[in-house]
Amino acid sequence: VCKELGIDDKILSIQVIKGRIDRFKNNGYLPEDAHKAEFLEDDTFRRFGEQHQMQQIINCYSAYQKKLKTMNVMDFNDLLLLTVQMLNTNEHIRTQLQNRFQYFLVDEFQDTNPIQFQFISLLSSKTRNLCIVGDDDQSIYSWRGANPDFIMNFDKIYGNATIFRLEQNYRSTDKIIQAAASIINHNLC
């Protein structure tokens, strides 16, 4: 796609383009809506000598999606992005899936990104029987769009949520727990 668009990878690398497309998809933006992304302002800087040219990246994203469609394939991120799009636009399918499942359990919820949160919310919106498990101190996937705010604000998003805190650790000694807590507290300052 970059070659077809005449983009020199010495000026705008394929890795940067892939990373930005990944970010668009993880945040729920299709190519036609990419210019609306709230994080665009963050991407106008120079990094490692590459000029980030957002319009070129959006053009690549659009051409990439068209190429995937002509090849009748999806990349991993499309599995969620296009499913969420379908659930948002097709009430019949959304209702079918909502009626098919009564309970939802999501583990490692602290590593949920916006498109995953939308997917979970759409599926569970009928029954609101959603159980999440996670620890906001263990969020490690911010590089792929994970947002610990989803777990930290879960009780605000789901007003009638009941929270169970598992504060007893059965896997580690007191010294290890104290050391870990000390590091976490230091990082919070």
PDB file of N, CA and C in Angstrom, residues 103-143:
ATOM      1  N   TYR A 103     -24.863 -14.231  30.830  1.00  0.00           N
ATOM      2  CA  TYR A 103     -23.807 -13.793  31.748  1.00  0.00           C
ATOM      3  C   TYR A 103     -22.504 -13.589  30.983  1.00  0.00           C
ATOM      4  N   PHE A 104     -21.735 -12.609  31.435  1.00  0.00           N
ATOM      5  CA  PHE A 104     -20.474 -12.279  30.794  1.00  0.00           C
ATOM      6  C   PHE A 104     -19.391 -12.150  31.860  1.00  0.00           C
ATOM      7  N   LEU A 105     -18.246 -12.755  31.590  1.00  0.00           N
ATOM      8  CA  LEU A 105     -17.098 -12.689  32.486  1.00  0.00           C
ATOM      9  C   LEU A 105     -15.889 -12.250  31.676  1.00  0.00           C
ATOM     10  N   VAL A 106     -15.233 -11.203  32.130  1.00  0.00           N
ATOM     11  CA  VAL A 106     -14.041 -10.701  31.451  1.00  0.00           C
ATOM     12  C   VAL A 106     -12.908 -10.680  32.462  1.00  0.00           C
ATOM     13  N   ASP A 107     -11.872 -11.439  32.183  1.00  0.00           N
ATOM     14  CA  ASP A 107     -10.686 -11.471  33.034  1.00  0.00           C
ATOM     15  C   ASP A 107      -9.670 -10.461  32.500  1.00  0.00           C
ATOM     16  N   GLU A 108      -8.766 -10.034  33.350  1.00  0.00           N
ATOM     17  CA  GLU A 108      -7.725  -9.061  32.999  1.00  0.00           C
ATOM     18  C   GLU A 108      -8.341  -7.781  32.425  1.00  0.00           C
ATOM     19  N   PHE A 109      -9.417  -7.336  33.048  1.00  0.00           N
ATOM     20  CA  PHE A 109     -10.181  -6.192  32.548  1.00  0.00           C
ATOM     21  C   PHE A 109      -9.363  -4.908  32.512  1.00  0.00           C
ATOM     22  N   GLN A 110      -8.320  -4.817  33.321  1.00  0.00           N
ATOM     23  CA  GLN A 110      -7.477  -3.620  33.336  1.00  0.00           C
ATOM     24  C   GLN A 110      -6.775  -3.418  31.996  1.00  0.00           C
ATOM     25  N   ASP A 111      -6.711  -4.448  31.183  1.00  0.00           N
ATOM     26  CA  ASP A 111      -6.037  -4.364  29.880  1.00  0.00           C
ATOM     27  C   ASP A 111      -7.020  -4.233  28.715  1.00  0.00           C
ATOM     28  N   THR A 112      -8.222  -3.771  29.016  1.00  0.00           N
ATOM     29  CA  THR A 112      -9.248  -3.581  27.993  1.00  0.00           C
ATOM     30  C   THR A 112      -8.993  -2.277  27.251  1.00  0.00           C
ATOM     31  N   ASN A 113      -9.077  -2.332  25.913  1.00  0.00           N
ATOM     32  CA  ASN A 113      -8.954  -1.105  25.135  1.00  0.00           C
ATOM     33  C   ASN A 113     -10.362  -0.634  24.733  1.00  0.00           C
ATOM     34  N   PRO A 114     -10.497   0.570  24.173  1.00  0.00           N
ATOM     35  CA  PRO A 114     -11.828   1.115  23.891  1.00  0.00           C
ATOM     36  C   PRO A 114     -12.714   0.233  23.009  1.00  0.00           C
ATOM     37  N   ILE A 115     -12.174  -0.387  21.971  1.00  0.00           N
ATOM     38  CA  ILE A 115     -13.019  -1.199  21.093  1.00  0.00           C
ATOM     39  C   ILE A 115     -13.463  -2.472  21.812  1.00  0.00           C
ATOM     40  N   GLN A 116     -12.613  -3.036  22.644  1.00  0.00           N
ATOM     41  CA  GLN A 116     -12.999  -4.199  23.438  1.00  0.00           C
ATOM     42  C   GLN A 116     -14.088  -3.815  24.441  1.00  0.00           C
ATOM     43  N   PHE A 117     -13.950  -2.636  25.043  1.00  0.00           N
ATOM     44  CA  PHE A 117     -14.965  -2.175  25.995  1.00  0.00           C
ATOM     45  C   PHE A 117     -16.304  -1.976  25.290  1.00  0.00           C
ATOM     46  N   GLN A 118     -16.283  -1.404  24.100  1.00  0.00           N
ATOM     47  CA  GLN A 118     -17.530  -1.232  23.337  1.00  0.00           C
ATOM     48  C   GLN A 118     -18.177  -2.584  23.047  1.00  0.00           C
ATOM     49  N   PHE A 119     -17.368  -3.550  22.646  1.00  0.00           N
ATOM     50  CA  PHE A 119     -17.869  -4.899  22.343  1.00  0.00           C
ATOM     51  C   PHE A 119     -18.536  -5.517  23.571  1.00  0.00           C
ATOM     52  N   ILE A 120     -17.839  -5.470  24.695  1.00  0.00           N
ATOM     53  CA  ILE A 120     -18.368  -6.022  25.939  1.00  0.00           C
ATOM     54  C   ILE A 120     -19.660  -5.305  26.331  1.00  0.00           C
ATOM     55  N   SER A 121     -19.650  -3.983  26.230  1.00  0.00           N
ATOM     56  CA  SER A 121     -20.815  -3.188  26.608  1.00  0.00           C
ATOM     57  C   SER A 121     -22.022  -3.498  25.733  1.00  0.00           C
ATOM     58  N   LEU A 122     -21.796  -3.635  24.431  1.00  0.00           N
ATOM     59  CA  LEU A 122     -22.900  -3.947  23.517  1.00  0.00           C
ATOM     60  C   LEU A 122     -23.512  -5.312  23.823  1.00  0.00           C
ATOM     61  N   LEU A 123     -22.659  -6.303  24.037  1.00  0.00           N
ATOM     62  CA  LEU A 123     -23.176  -7.643  24.290  1.00  0.00           C
ATOM     63  C   LEU A 123     -23.903  -7.738  25.629  1.00  0.00           C
ATOM     64  N   SER A 124     -23.385  -7.067  26.638  1.00  0.00           N
ATOM     65  CA  SER A 124     -23.943  -7.216  27.982  1.00  0.00           C
ATOM     66  C   SER A 124     -25.011  -6.178  28.311  1.00  0.00           C
ATOM     67  N   SER A 125     -25.313  -5.280  27.396  1.00  0.00           N
ATOM     68  CA  SER A 125     -26.216  -4.173  27.721  1.00  0.00           C
ATOM     69  C   SER A 125     -27.647  -4.620  28.029  1.00  0.00           C
ATOM     70  N   LYS A 126     -28.069  -5.746  27.522  1.00  0.00           N
ATOM     71  CA  LYS A 126     -29.438  -6.203  27.780  1.00  0.00           C
ATOM     72  C   LYS A 126     -29.580  -6.742  29.204  1.00  0.00           C
ATOM     73  N   THR A 127     -28.719  -7.667  29.589  1.00  0.00           N
ATOM     74  CA  THR A 127     -28.843  -8.279  30.917  1.00  0.00           C
ATOM     75  C   THR A 127     -28.071  -7.516  31.986  1.00  0.00           C
ATOM     76  N   ARG A 128     -27.011  -6.815  31.566  1.00  0.00           N
ATOM     77  CA  ARG A 128     -26.097  -6.117  32.477  1.00  0.00           C
ATOM     78  C   ARG A 128     -25.523  -7.068  33.519  1.00  0.00           C
ATOM     79  N   ASN A 129     -25.473  -8.343  33.180  1.00  0.00           N
ATOM     80  CA  ASN A 129     -24.850  -9.357  34.037  1.00  0.00           C
ATOM     81  C   ASN A 129     -23.387  -9.480  33.623  1.00  0.00           C
ATOM     82  N   LEU A 130     -22.604  -8.537  34.053  1.00  0.00           N
ATOM     83  CA  LEU A 130     -21.207  -8.463  33.648  1.00  0.00           C
ATOM     84  C   LEU A 130     -20.324  -8.566  34.879  1.00  0.00           C
ATOM     85  N   CYS A 131     -19.470  -9.559  34.878  1.00  0.00           N
ATOM     86  CA  CYS A 131     -18.503  -9.748  35.959  1.00  0.00           C
ATOM     87  C   CYS A 131     -17.116  -9.507  35.373  1.00  0.00           C
ATOM     88  N   ILE A 132     -16.381  -8.623  35.996  1.00  0.00           N
ATOM     89  CA  ILE A 132     -15.018  -8.358  35.530  1.00  0.00           C
ATOM     90  C   ILE A 132     -14.042  -8.727  36.633  1.00  0.00           C
ATOM     91  N   VAL A 133     -12.856  -9.108  36.226  1.00  0.00           N
ATOM     92  CA  VAL A 133     -11.784  -9.445  37.159  1.00  0.00           C
ATOM     93  C   VAL A 133     -10.548  -8.686  36.683  1.00  0.00           C
ATOM     94  N   GLY A 134      -9.859  -8.062  37.593  1.00  0.00           N
ATOM     95  CA  GLY A 134      -8.654  -7.358  37.192  1.00  0.00           C
ATOM     96  C   GLY A 134      -8.061  -6.569  38.335  1.00  0.00           C
ATOM     97  N   ASP A 135      -6.911  -5.979  38.040  1.00  0.00           N
ATOM     98  CA  ASP A 135      -6.187  -5.185  39.022  1.00  0.00           C
ATOM     99  C   ASP A 135      -5.574  -4.006  38.289  1.00  0.00           C
ATOM    100  N   ASP A 136      -6.056  -2.803  38.592  1.00  0.00           N
ATOM    101  CA  ASP A 136      -5.563  -1.622  37.873  1.00  0.00           C
ATOM    102  C   ASP A 136      -4.064  -1.417  38.054  1.00  0.00           C
ATOM    103  N   ASP A 137      -3.477  -1.970  39.114  1.00  0.00           N
ATOM    104  CA  ASP A 137      -2.027  -1.871  39.307  1.00  0.00           C
ATOM    105  C   ASP A 137      -1.250  -2.786  38.355  1.00  0.00           C
ATOM    106  N   GLN A 138      -1.943  -3.674  37.664  1.00  0.00           N
ATOM    107  CA  GLN A 138      -1.263  -4.615  36.780  1.00  0.00           C
ATOM    108  C   GLN A 138      -1.515  -4.338  35.299  1.00  0.00           C
ATOM    109  N   SER A 139      -1.978  -3.161  34.969  1.00  0.00           N
ATOM    110  CA  SER A 139      -2.217  -2.819  33.570  1.00  0.00           C
ATOM    111  C   SER A 139      -0.882  -2.689  32.845  1.00  0.00           C
ATOM    112  N   ILE A 140      -0.684  -3.521  31.823  1.00  0.00           N
ATOM    113  CA  ILE A 140       0.613  -3.542  31.131  1.00  0.00           C
ATOM    114  C   ILE A 140       0.487  -3.333  29.623  1.00  0.00           C
ATOM    115  N   TYR A 141      -0.719  -3.146  29.111  1.00  0.00           N
ATOM    116  CA  TYR A 141      -0.881  -3.088  27.663  1.00  0.00           C
ATOM    117  C   TYR A 141      -1.276  -1.716  27.148  1.00  0.00           C
ATOM    118  N   SER A 142      -0.801  -0.659  27.780  1.00  0.00           N
ATOM    119  CA  SER A 142      -1.122   0.681  27.282  1.00  0.00           C
ATOM    120  C   SER A 142      -0.555   0.875  25.875  1.00  0.00           C
ATOM    121  N   TRP A 143       0.518   0.190  25.550  1.00  0.00           N
ATOM    122  CA  TRP A 143       1.138   0.303  24.219  1.00  0.00           C
ATOM    123  C   TRP A 143       0.200  -0.202  23.124  1.00  0.00           C
TER     124      TRP A 143
END
